[in-house]
Amino acid sequence: MSDVKTKVNDASVEDFLNAVAHPVKKADGFILLKLITEVTGVAPKMWGDSIVGFDSYHYVYKSGREGEWPIVGFSPRKQNISLYIMPGFANFDSLLKKLGKHKTSKACLYINKLADVDLDILKELIHQSVDYMRTKYHK
């Protein structure tokens, strides 16, 4: 089995966000940094070279592959802002309907810019996701 390449490291979150070229994505990154820090109560860490993650949990797949991953995180990518909502979205239909313009995949929420969504709804979605993960993967 290959080793997980995206790992927590000591790189500066602020330096990473300050290096984001697009001014709106950079500003949105700092807003998310503040919002998610408030929700989680923990300091952010860089995961790999492009994910800002908060807290962590240990996972084990049926295949036996295992590793560590942030409970919640985000990355201001060129195309959109990716938010990593680890439980997925099956339990969050009512919040997603009120969120605003977004797309989802299994555990990623894609937003073009924060102005497209209701920040209070986003904060609640993150809060419920973090609560779920901390309950399921209690350390």
mmCIF file of N, CA and C in Angstrom:
data_model
loop_
_atom_site.group_PDB
_atom_site.id
_atom_site.type_symbol
_atom_site.label_atom_id
_atom_site.label_comp_id
_atom_site.label_asym_id
_atom_site.label_seq_id
_atom_site.Cartn_x
_atom_site.Cartn_y
_atom_site.Cartn_z
ATOM 1 N N MET A 1 0.830 -1.189 0.000
ATOM 2 C CA MET A 1 0.000 0.000 0.000
ATOM 3 C C MET A 1 0.871 1.249 0.000
ATOM 4 N N SER A 2 0.466 2.244 -0.746
ATOM 5 C CA SER A 2 1.229 3.481 -0.780
ATOM 6 C C SER A 2 0.933 4.324 0.449
ATOM 7 N N ASP A 3 1.887 5.132 0.807
ATOM 8 C CA ASP A 3 1.742 6.012 1.954
ATOM 9 C C ASP A 3 0.902 7.228 1.561
ATOM 10 N N VAL A 4 0.133 7.747 2.491
ATOM 11 C CA VAL A 4 -0.666 8.938 2.242
ATOM 12 C C VAL A 4 0.285 10.115 2.044
ATOM 13 N N LYS A 5 0.103 10.852 0.958
ATOM 14 C CA LYS A 5 1.024 11.939 0.627
ATOM 15 C C LYS A 5 0.666 13.252 1.319
ATOM 16 N N THR A 6 -0.614 13.476 1.581
ATOM 17 C CA THR A 6 -1.042 14.730 2.203
ATOM 18 C C THR A 6 -1.028 14.564 3.713
ATOM 19 N N LYS A 7 -0.026 15.167 4.344
ATOM 20 C CA LYS A 7 0.143 15.046 5.791
ATOM 21 C C LYS A 7 0.247 16.426 6.419
ATOM 22 N N VAL A 8 -0.080 16.472 7.687
ATOM 23 C CA VAL A 8 0.041 17.712 8.446
ATOM 24 C C VAL A 8 1.519 18.105 8.498
ATOM 25 N N ASN A 9 1.765 19.408 8.457
ATOM 26 C CA ASN A 9 3.139 19.889 8.502
ATOM 27 C C ASN A 9 3.197 21.248 9.204
ATOM 28 N N ASP A 10 4.376 21.791 9.331
ATOM 29 C CA ASP A 10 4.565 23.047 10.064
ATOM 30 C C ASP A 10 4.609 24.287 9.174
ATOM 31 N N ALA A 11 4.216 24.164 7.912
ATOM 32 C CA ALA A 11 4.201 25.331 7.025
ATOM 33 C C ALA A 11 3.211 26.372 7.578
ATOM 34 N N SER A 12 3.428 27.606 7.250
ATOM 35 C CA SER A 12 2.597 28.704 7.741
ATOM 36 C C SER A 12 1.286 28.806 6.961
ATOM 37 N N VAL A 13 0.181 28.729 7.684
ATOM 38 C CA VAL A 13 -1.137 28.900 7.075
ATOM 39 C C VAL A 13 -1.267 30.313 6.506
ATOM 40 N N GLU A 14 -0.825 31.316 7.265
ATOM 41 C CA GLU A 14 -0.927 32.698 6.804
ATOM 42 C C GLU A 14 -0.097 32.940 5.553
ATOM 43 N N ASP A 15 1.108 32.377 5.499
ATOM 44 C CA ASP A 15 1.939 32.518 4.300
ATOM 45 C C ASP A 15 1.252 31.872 3.092
ATOM 46 N N PHE A 16 0.672 30.698 3.305
ATOM 47 C CA PHE A 16 -0.043 30.022 2.220
ATOM 48 C C PHE A 16 -1.180 30.903 1.713
ATOM 49 N N LEU A 17 -2.008 31.413 2.615
ATOM 50 C CA LEU A 17 -3.149 32.232 2.193
ATOM 51 C C LEU A 17 -2.694 33.545 1.553
ATOM 52 N N ASN A 18 -1.643 34.139 2.071
ATOM 53 C CA ASN A 18 -1.131 35.379 1.484
ATOM 54 C C ASN A 18 -0.579 35.167 0.078
ATOM 55 N N ALA A 19 -0.207 33.929 -0.243
ATOM 56 C CA ALA A 19 0.332 33.624 -1.573
ATOM 57 C C ALA A 19 -0.763 33.330 -2.604
ATOM 58 N N VAL A 20 -2.023 33.277 -2.176
ATOM 59 C CA VAL A 20 -3.119 33.041 -3.118
ATOM 60 C C VAL A 20 -3.203 34.249 -4.049
ATOM 61 N N ALA A 21 -3.113 34.009 -5.346
ATOM 62 C CA ALA A 21 -3.032 35.094 -6.322
ATOM 63 C C ALA A 21 -4.348 35.854 -6.491
ATOM 64 N N HIS A 22 -5.459 35.156 -6.487
ATOM 65 C CA HIS A 22 -6.759 35.787 -6.731
ATOM 66 C C HIS A 22 -7.196 36.540 -5.475
ATOM 67 N N PRO A 23 -7.428 37.856 -5.576
ATOM 68 C CA PRO A 23 -7.716 38.649 -4.374
ATOM 69 C C PRO A 23 -8.992 38.234 -3.636
ATOM 70 N N VAL A 24 -10.026 37.815 -4.357
ATOM 71 C CA VAL A 24 -11.270 37.400 -3.684
ATOM 72 C C VAL A 24 -11.055 36.076 -2.966
ATOM 73 N N LYS A 25 -10.377 35.143 -3.623
ATOM 74 C CA LYS A 25 -10.118 33.846 -2.981
ATOM 75 C C LYS A 25 -9.196 34.014 -1.774
ATOM 76 N N LYS A 26 -8.249 34.925 -1.868
ATOM 77 C CA LYS A 26 -7.372 35.196 -0.728
ATOM 78 C C LYS A 26 -8.193 35.740 0.439
ATOM 79 N N ALA A 27 -9.025 36.736 0.191
ATOM 80 C CA ALA A 27 -9.862 37.321 1.251
ATOM 81 C C ALA A 27 -10.816 36.274 1.815
ATOM 82 N N ASP A 28 -11.439 35.484 0.934
ATOM 83 C CA ASP A 28 -12.337 34.421 1.391
ATOM 84 C C ASP A 28 -11.591 33.400 2.240
ATOM 85 N N GLY A 29 -10.349 33.112 1.889
ATOM 86 C CA GLY A 29 -9.535 32.178 2.677
ATOM 87 C C GLY A 29 -9.344 32.661 4.101
ATOM 88 N N PHE A 30 -9.077 33.949 4.259
ATOM 89 C CA PHE A 30 -8.908 34.490 5.611
ATOM 90 C C PHE A 30 -10.227 34.518 6.384
ATOM 91 N N ILE A 31 -11.336 34.731 5.691
ATOM 92 C CA ILE A 31 -12.654 34.668 6.343
ATOM 93 C C ILE A 31 -12.926 33.238 6.811
ATOM 94 N N LEU A 32 -12.662 32.255 5.957
ATOM 95 C CA LEU A 32 -12.851 30.857 6.347
ATOM 96 C C LEU A 32 -11.927 30.470 7.494
ATOM 97 N N LEU A 33 -10.706 30.967 7.455
ATOM 98 C CA LEU A 33 -9.756 30.691 8.534
ATOM 99 C C LEU A 33 -10.344 31.121 9.875
ATOM 100 N N LYS A 34 -10.876 32.328 9.929
ATOM 101 C CA LYS A 34 -11.469 32.842 11.167
ATOM 102 C C LYS A 34 -12.722 32.055 11.553
ATOM 103 N N LEU A 35 -13.599 31.818 10.581
ATOM 104 C CA LEU A 35 -14.861 31.126 10.840
ATOM 105 C C LEU A 35 -14.618 29.708 11.359
ATOM 106 N N ILE A 36 -13.764 28.962 10.696
ATOM 107 C CA ILE A 36 -13.550 27.569 11.092
ATOM 108 C C ILE A 36 -12.767 27.477 12.398
ATOM 109 N N THR A 37 -11.864 28.413 12.641
ATOM 110 C CA THR A 37 -11.164 28.447 13.929
ATOM 111 C C THR A 37 -12.163 28.663 15.058
ATOM 112 N N GLU A 38 -13.133 29.563 14.843
ATOM 113 C CA GLU A 38 -14.166 29.796 15.856
ATOM 114 C C GLU A 38 -15.001 28.538 16.089
ATOM 115 N N VAL A 39 -15.385 27.863 15.027
ATOM 116 C CA VAL A 39 -16.238 26.674 15.155
ATOM 117 C C VAL A 39 -15.493 25.541 15.857
ATOM 118 N N THR A 40 -14.242 25.299 15.461
ATOM 119 C CA THR A 40 -13.507 24.146 15.982
ATOM 120 C C THR A 40 -12.810 24.420 17.309
ATOM 121 N N GLY A 41 -12.422 25.663 17.534
ATOM 122 C CA GLY A 41 -11.677 25.985 18.746
ATOM 123 C C GLY A 41 -10.234 25.510 18.710
ATOM 124 N N VAL A 42 -9.738 25.166 17.526
ATOM 125 C CA VAL A 42 -8.350 24.719 17.398
ATOM 126 C C VAL A 42 -7.626 25.549 16.341
ATOM 127 N N ALA A 43 -6.312 25.603 16.472
ATOM 128 C CA ALA A 43 -5.494 26.328 15.509
ATOM 129 C C ALA A 43 -5.400 25.534 14.207
ATOM 130 N N PRO A 44 -5.383 26.231 13.077
ATOM 131 C CA PRO A 44 -5.255 25.548 11.786
ATOM 132 C C PRO A 44 -3.843 25.042 11.562
ATOM 133 N N LYS A 45 -3.748 24.026 10.735
ATOM 134 C CA LYS A 45 -2.457 23.478 10.306
ATOM 135 C C LYS A 45 -2.505 23.274 8.802
ATOM 136 N N MET A 46 -1.368 23.348 8.170
ATOM 137 C CA MET A 46 -1.279 23.003 6.757
ATOM 138 C C MET A 46 -1.213 21.487 6.619
ATOM 139 N N TRP A 47 -1.960 20.980 5.651
ATOM 140 C CA TRP A 47 -1.937 19.566 5.284
ATOM 141 C C TRP A 47 -1.466 19.541 3.833
ATOM 142 N N GLY A 48 -0.312 18.955 3.603
ATOM 143 C CA GLY A 48 0.282 19.031 2.282
ATOM 144 C C GLY A 48 0.634 20.482 2.008
ATOM 145 N N ASP A 49 0.604 20.863 0.737
ATOM 146 C CA ASP A 49 0.974 22.240 0.414
ATOM 147 C C ASP A 49 -0.212 23.118 0.051
ATOM 148 N N SER A 50 -1.463 22.571 0.166
ATOM 149 C CA SER A 50 -2.580 23.410 -0.271
ATOM 150 C C SER A 50 -3.876 23.245 0.515
ATOM 151 N N ILE A 51 -3.854 22.528 1.633
ATOM 152 C CA ILE A 51 -5.068 22.356 2.431
ATOM 153 C C ILE A 51 -4.846 22.925 3.827
ATOM 154 N N VAL A 52 -5.767 23.781 4.248
ATOM 155 C CA VAL A 52 -5.774 24.282 5.616
ATOM 156 C C VAL A 52 -6.732 23.379 6.381
ATOM 157 N N GLY A 53 -6.203 22.656 7.367
ATOM 158 C CA GLY A 53 -7.009 21.695 8.100
ATOM 159 C C GLY A 53 -7.109 22.028 9.576
ATOM 160 N N PHE A 54 -8.169 21.508 10.182
ATOM 161 C CA PHE A 54 -8.444 21.763 11.589
ATOM 162 C C PHE A 54 -8.707 20.438 12.286
ATOM 163 N N ASP A 55 -8.006 20.222 13.412
ATOM 164 C CA ASP A 55 -8.160 19.003 14.187
ATOM 165 C C ASP A 55 -7.806 17.825 13.280
ATOM 166 N N SER A 56 -7.975 16.612 13.743
ATOM 167 C CA SER A 56 -7.700 15.449 12.902
ATOM 168 C C SER A 56 -8.416 14.228 13.458
ATOM 169 N N TYR A 57 -8.515 13.225 12.608
ATOM 170 C CA TYR A 57 -9.061 11.939 13.031
ATOM 171 C C TYR A 57 -8.288 10.842 12.328
ATOM 172 N N HIS A 58 -8.341 9.658 12.913
ATOM 173 C CA HIS A 58 -7.669 8.499 12.332
ATOM 174 C C HIS A 58 -8.716 7.650 11.633
ATOM 175 N N TYR A 59 -8.469 7.335 10.370
ATOM 176 C CA TYR A 59 -9.407 6.505 9.614
ATOM 177 C C TYR A 59 -8.744 5.186 9.244
ATOM 178 N N VAL A 60 -9.581 4.164 9.071
ATOM 179 C CA VAL A 60 -9.143 2.861 8.585
ATOM 180 C C VAL A 60 -10.174 2.399 7.564
ATOM 181 N N TYR A 61 -9.738 2.192 6.324
ATOM 182 C CA TYR A 61 -10.621 1.692 5.276
ATOM 183 C C TYR A 61 -10.745 0.174 5.373
ATOM 184 N N LYS A 62 -11.768 -0.379 4.749
ATOM 185 C CA LYS A 62 -11.955 -1.831 4.716
ATOM 186 C C LYS A 62 -10.756 -2.526 4.092
ATOM 187 N N SER A 63 -10.076 -1.833 3.189
ATOM 188 C CA SER A 63 -8.890 -2.392 2.529
ATOM 189 C C SER A 63 -7.702 -2.525 3.480
ATOM 190 N N GLY A 64 -7.806 -1.879 4.641
ATOM 191 C CA GLY A 64 -6.702 -1.879 5.592
ATOM 192 C C GLY A 64 -5.876 -0.606 5.550
ATOM 193 N N ARG A 65 -6.063 0.193 4.503
ATOM 194 C CA ARG A 65 -5.353 1.466 4.415
ATOM 195 C C ARG A 65 -5.845 2.377 5.528
ATOM 196 N N GLU A 66 -4.918 3.071 6.157
ATOM 197 C CA GLU A 66 -5.295 3.967 7.241
ATOM 198 C C GLU A 66 -4.426 5.203 7.234
ATOM 199 N N GLY A 67 -4.865 6.208 7.969
ATOM 200 C CA GLY A 67 -4.106 7.438 8.054
ATOM 201 C C GLY A 67 -4.804 8.477 8.893
ATOM 202 N N GLU A 68 -4.267 9.672 8.845
ATOM 203 C CA GLU A 68 -4.820 10.826 9.560
ATOM 204 C C GLU A 68 -5.322 11.826 8.529
ATOM 205 N N TRP A 69 -6.397 12.526 8.868
ATOM 206 C CA TRP A 69 -6.949 13.540 7.984
ATOM 207 C C TRP A 69 -7.618 14.607 8.845
ATOM 208 N N PRO A 70 -7.679 15.841 8.368
ATOM 209 C CA PRO A 70 -8.359 16.873 9.172
ATOM 210 C C PRO A 70 -9.855 16.588 9.296
ATOM 211 N N ILE A 71 -10.421 16.969 10.415
ATOM 212 C CA ILE A 71 -11.862 16.823 10.622
ATOM 213 C C ILE A 71 -12.622 17.749 9.673
ATOM 214 N N VAL A 72 -12.064 18.912 9.427
ATOM 215 C CA VAL A 72 -12.626 19.853 8.459
ATOM 216 C C VAL A 72 -11.458 20.647 7.884
ATOM 217 N N GLY A 73 -11.600 21.074 6.647
ATOM 218 C CA GLY A 73 -10.532 21.855 6.041
ATOM 219 C C GLY A 73 -11.021 22.560 4.790
ATOM 220 N N PHE A 74 -10.128 23.370 4.220
ATOM 221 C CA PHE A 74 -10.468 24.072 2.989
ATOM 222 C C PHE A 74 -9.220 24.362 2.187
ATOM 223 N N SER A 75 -9.444 24.622 0.910
ATOM 224 C CA SER A 75 -8.359 25.012 0.027
ATOM 225 C C SER A 75 -8.889 25.995 -1.009
ATOM 226 N N PRO A 76 -8.328 27.209 -1.060
ATOM 227 C CA PRO A 76 -8.733 28.178 -2.086
ATOM 228 C C PRO A 76 -8.042 27.844 -3.413
ATOM 229 N N ARG A 77 -8.653 26.983 -4.175
ATOM 230 C CA ARG A 77 -8.073 26.522 -5.436
ATOM 231 C C ARG A 77 -8.393 27.496 -6.570
ATOM 232 N N LYS A 78 -7.721 27.335 -7.685
ATOM 233 C CA LYS A 78 -7.887 28.241 -8.823
ATOM 234 C C LYS A 78 -9.338 28.283 -9.307
ATOM 235 N N GLN A 79 -9.965 27.104 -9.441
ATOM 236 C CA GLN A 79 -11.325 27.033 -9.958
ATOM 237 C C GLN A 79 -12.374 27.441 -8.927
ATOM 238 N N ASN A 80 -12.192 27.003 -7.663
ATOM 239 C CA ASN A 80 -13.172 27.292 -6.620
ATOM 240 C C ASN A 80 -12.545 27.082 -5.249
ATOM 241 N N ILE A 81 -13.321 27.346 -4.224
ATOM 242 C CA ILE A 81 -12.899 27.042 -2.866
ATOM 243 C C ILE A 81 -13.455 25.670 -2.532
ATOM 244 N N SER A 82 -12.582 24.764 -2.143
ATOM 245 C CA SER A 82 -12.997 23.427 -1.753
ATOM 246 C C SER A 82 -13.018 23.348 -0.237
ATOM 247 N N LEU A 83 -14.160 22.961 0.312
ATOM 248 C CA LEU A 83 -14.278 22.721 1.747
ATOM 249 C C LEU A 83 -14.436 21.226 1.953
ATOM 250 N N TYR A 84 -13.647 20.679 2.859
ATOM 251 C CA TYR A 84 -13.671 19.251 3.133
ATOM 252 C C TYR A 84 -14.586 18.999 4.324
ATOM 253 N N ILE A 85 -15.767 18.461 4.026
ATOM 254 C CA ILE A 85 -16.799 18.155 5.017
ATOM 255 C C ILE A 85 -16.809 16.634 5.137
ATOM 256 N N MET A 86 -16.074 16.103 6.097
ATOM 257 C CA MET A 86 -15.727 14.692 6.107
ATOM 258 C C MET A 86 -16.881 13.703 6.262
ATOM 259 N N PRO A 87 -17.979 14.032 6.936
ATOM 260 C CA PRO A 87 -19.047 13.030 6.956
ATOM 261 C C PRO A 87 -19.832 12.956 5.654
ATOM 262 N N GLY A 88 -19.529 13.827 4.703
ATOM 263 C CA GLY A 88 -20.331 13.891 3.487
ATOM 264 C C GLY A 88 -21.575 14.728 3.752
ATOM 265 N N PHE A 89 -22.582 14.595 2.893
ATOM 266 C CA PHE A 89 -23.705 15.534 2.952
ATOM 267 C C PHE A 89 -25.071 14.883 3.162
ATOM 268 N N ALA A 90 -25.097 13.571 3.390
ATOM 269 C CA ALA A 90 -26.375 12.858 3.525
ATOM 270 C C ALA A 90 -27.254 13.433 4.635
ATOM 271 N N ASN A 91 -26.645 13.902 5.707
ATOM 272 C CA ASN A 91 -27.410 14.422 6.847
ATOM 273 C C ASN A 91 -27.605 15.936 6.811
ATOM 274 N N PHE A 92 -27.211 16.574 5.732
ATOM 275 C CA PHE A 92 -27.226 18.033 5.694
ATOM 276 C C PHE A 92 -28.086 18.616 4.584
ATOM 277 N N ASP A 93 -29.041 17.851 4.078
ATOM 278 C CA ASP A 93 -29.891 18.318 2.974
ATOM 279 C C ASP A 93 -30.571 19.647 3.266
ATOM 280 N N SER A 94 -31.142 19.791 4.461
ATOM 281 C CA SER A 94 -31.880 21.018 4.767
ATOM 282 C C SER A 94 -30.960 22.232 4.783
ATOM 283 N N LEU A 95 -29.747 22.068 5.280
ATOM 284 C CA LEU A 95 -28.785 23.178 5.281
ATOM 285 C C LEU A 95 -28.317 23.488 3.857
ATOM 286 N N LEU A 96 -28.050 22.464 3.068
ATOM 287 C CA LEU A 96 -27.585 22.690 1.696
ATOM 288 C C LEU A 96 -28.619 23.439 0.862
ATOM 289 N N LYS A 97 -29.901 23.163 1.106
ATOM 290 C CA LYS A 97 -30.953 23.850 0.361
ATOM 291 C C LYS A 97 -30.976 25.343 0.646
ATOM 292 N N LYS A 98 -30.498 25.739 1.825
ATOM 293 C CA LYS A 98 -30.498 27.152 2.219
ATOM 294 C C LYS A 98 -29.136 27.820 2.031
ATOM 295 N N LEU A 99 -28.130 27.044 1.654
ATOM 296 C CA LEU A 99 -26.752 27.550 1.610
ATOM 297 C C LEU A 99 -26.520 28.598 0.529
ATOM 298 N N GLY A 100 -27.024 28.362 -0.649
ATOM 299 C CA GLY A 100 -26.725 29.242 -1.779
ATOM 300 C C GLY A 100 -26.021 28.449 -2.862
ATOM 301 N N LYS A 101 -25.361 29.159 -3.769
ATOM 302 C CA LYS A 101 -24.742 28.535 -4.939
ATOM 303 C C LYS A 101 -23.527 27.687 -4.531
ATOM 304 N N HIS A 102 -23.602 26.380 -4.826
ATOM 305 C CA HIS A 102 -22.532 25.456 -4.478
ATOM 306 C C HIS A 102 -22.682 24.167 -5.283
ATOM 307 N N LYS A 103 -21.651 23.343 -5.215
ATOM 308 C CA LYS A 103 -21.678 21.982 -5.756
ATOM 309 C C LYS A 103 -21.067 21.081 -4.689
ATOM 310 N N THR A 104 -21.400 19.795 -4.767
ATOM 311 C CA THR A 104 -20.807 18.847 -3.827
ATOM 312 C C THR A 104 -20.300 17.616 -4.562
ATOM 313 N N SER A 105 -19.355 16.951 -3.935
ATOM 314 C CA SER A 105 -18.969 15.597 -4.310
ATOM 315 C C SER A 105 -19.065 14.796 -3.014
ATOM 316 N N LYS A 106 -18.438 13.664 -2.926
ATOM 317 C CA LYS A 106 -18.614 12.805 -1.748
ATOM 318 C C LYS A 106 -18.383 13.551 -0.426
ATOM 319 N N ALA A 107 -17.273 14.224 -0.287
ATOM 320 C CA ALA A 107 -16.980 14.939 0.967
ATOM 321 C C ALA A 107 -16.447 16.343 0.711
ATOM 322 N N CYS A 108 -16.671 16.874 -0.488
ATOM 323 C CA CYS A 108 -16.202 18.222 -0.809
ATOM 324 C C CYS A 108 -17.369 19.128 -1.157
ATOM 325 N N LEU A 109 -17.302 20.310 -0.610
ATOM 326 C CA LEU A 109 -18.261 21.370 -0.931
ATOM 327 C C LEU A 109 -17.488 22.395 -1.753
ATOM 328 N N TYR A 110 -17.975 22.686 -2.951
ATOM 329 C CA TYR A 110 -17.288 23.611 -3.848
ATOM 330 C C TYR A 110 -18.080 24.910 -3.931
ATOM 331 N N ILE A 111 -17.384 26.019 -3.649
ATOM 332 C CA ILE A 111 -17.988 27.343 -3.680
ATOM 333 C C ILE A 111 -17.092 28.235 -4.530
ATOM 334 N N ASN A 112 -17.684 29.004 -5.429
ATOM 335 C CA ASN A 112 -16.872 29.924 -6.228
ATOM 336 C C ASN A 112 -16.325 31.056 -5.379
ATOM 337 N N LYS A 113 -17.203 31.642 -4.573
ATOM 338 C CA LYS A 113 -16.796 32.715 -3.651
ATOM 339 C C LYS A 113 -17.793 32.746 -2.501
ATOM 340 N N LEU A 114 -17.342 33.213 -1.345
ATOM 341 C CA LEU A 114 -18.208 33.213 -0.164
ATOM 342 C C LEU A 114 -19.430 34.099 -0.339
ATOM 343 N N ALA A 115 -19.352 35.108 -1.196
ATOM 344 C CA ALA A 115 -20.505 35.975 -1.448
ATOM 345 C C ALA A 115 -21.678 35.202 -2.049
ATOM 346 N N ASP A 116 -21.415 34.004 -2.591
ATOM 347 C CA ASP A 116 -22.463 33.176 -3.189
ATOM 348 C C ASP A 116 -23.271 32.383 -2.164
ATOM 349 N N VAL A 117 -22.820 32.363 -0.914
ATOM 350 C CA VAL A 117 -23.475 31.520 0.088
ATOM 351 C C VAL A 117 -23.823 32.326 1.342
ATOM 352 N N ASP A 118 -24.722 31.762 2.134
ATOM 353 C CA ASP A 118 -25.106 32.334 3.420
ATOM 354 C C ASP A 118 -24.081 31.862 4.456
ATOM 355 N N LEU A 119 -23.288 32.778 4.997
ATOM 356 C CA LEU A 119 -22.214 32.404 5.921
ATOM 357 C C LEU A 119 -22.741 31.788 7.212
ATOM 358 N N ASP A 120 -23.908 32.211 7.665
ATOM 359 C CA ASP A 120 -24.478 31.605 8.873
ATOM 360 C C ASP A 120 -24.833 30.142 8.635
ATOM 361 N N ILE A 121 -25.367 29.840 7.453
ATOM 362 C CA ILE A 121 -25.698 28.458 7.107
ATOM 363 C C ILE A 121 -24.411 27.642 6.952
ATOM 364 N N LEU A 122 -23.402 28.223 6.309
ATOM 365 C CA LEU A 122 -22.122 27.541 6.155
ATOM 366 C C LEU A 122 -21.514 27.240 7.521
ATOM 367 N N LYS A 123 -21.559 28.195 8.415
ATOM 368 C CA LYS A 123 -21.020 28.005 9.770
ATOM 369 C C LYS A 123 -21.757 26.871 10.479
ATOM 370 N N GLU A 124 -23.071 26.807 10.340
ATOM 371 C CA GLU A 124 -23.852 25.736 10.965
ATOM 372 C C GLU A 124 -23.521 24.386 10.347
ATOM 373 N N LEU A 125 -23.348 24.345 9.038
ATOM 374 C CA LEU A 125 -22.966 23.111 8.366
ATOM 375 C C LEU A 125 -21.618 22.605 8.889
ATOM 376 N N ILE A 126 -20.664 23.503 8.998
ATOM 377 C CA ILE A 126 -19.344 23.128 9.513
ATOM 378 C C ILE A 126 -19.457 22.672 10.964
ATOM 379 N N HIS A 127 -20.228 23.401 11.764
ATOM 380 C CA HIS A 127 -20.416 23.052 13.172
ATOM 381 C C HIS A 127 -20.994 21.637 13.316
ATOM 382 N N GLN A 128 -22.058 21.339 12.580
ATOM 383 C CA GLN A 128 -22.681 20.017 12.671
ATOM 384 C C GLN A 128 -21.742 18.918 12.171
ATOM 385 N N SER A 129 -20.983 19.215 11.123
ATOM 386 C CA SER A 129 -20.020 18.258 10.590
ATOM 387 C C SER A 129 -18.930 17.948 11.616
ATOM 388 N N VAL A 130 -18.392 18.985 12.232
ATOM 389 C CA VAL A 130 -17.338 18.810 13.234
ATOM 390 C C VAL A 130 -17.882 18.032 14.432
ATOM 391 N N ASP A 131 -19.074 18.375 14.903
ATOM 392 C CA ASP A 131 -19.680 17.632 16.019
ATOM 393 C C ASP A 131 -19.815 16.155 15.686
ATOM 394 N N TYR A 132 -20.296 15.864 14.476
ATOM 395 C CA TYR A 132 -20.448 14.473 14.045
ATOM 396 C C TYR A 132 -19.102 13.754 14.072
ATOM 397 N N MET A 133 -18.083 14.362 13.483
ATOM 398 C CA MET A 133 -16.775 13.720 13.399
ATOM 399 C C MET A 133 -16.154 13.521 14.780
ATOM 400 N N ARG A 134 -16.307 14.508 15.654
ATOM 401 C CA ARG A 134 -15.738 14.372 16.993
ATOM 402 C C ARG A 134 -16.471 13.303 17.791
ATOM 403 N N THR A 135 -17.753 13.141 17.575
ATOM 404 C CA THR A 135 -18.500 12.101 18.254
ATOM 405 C C THR A 135 -18.114 10.725 17.718
ATOM 406 N N LYS A 136 -18.023 10.601 16.405
ATOM 407 C CA LYS A 136 -17.707 9.309 15.773
ATOM 408 C C LYS A 136 -16.269 8.887 16.022
ATOM 409 N N TYR A 137 -15.348 9.839 15.996
ATOM 410 C CA TYR A 137 -13.920 9.519 16.122
ATOM 411 C C TYR A 137 -13.333 10.116 17.391
ATOM 412 N N HIS A 138 -14.090 10.066 18.463
ATOM 413 C CA HIS A 138 -13.656 10.656 19.735
ATOM 414 C C HIS A 138 -12.273 10.116 20.114
ATOM 415 N N LYS A 139 -11.385 11.037 20.444
ATOM 416 C CA LYS A 139 -10.007 10.659 20.796
ATOM 417 C C LYS A 139 -9.932 10.239 22.245
#
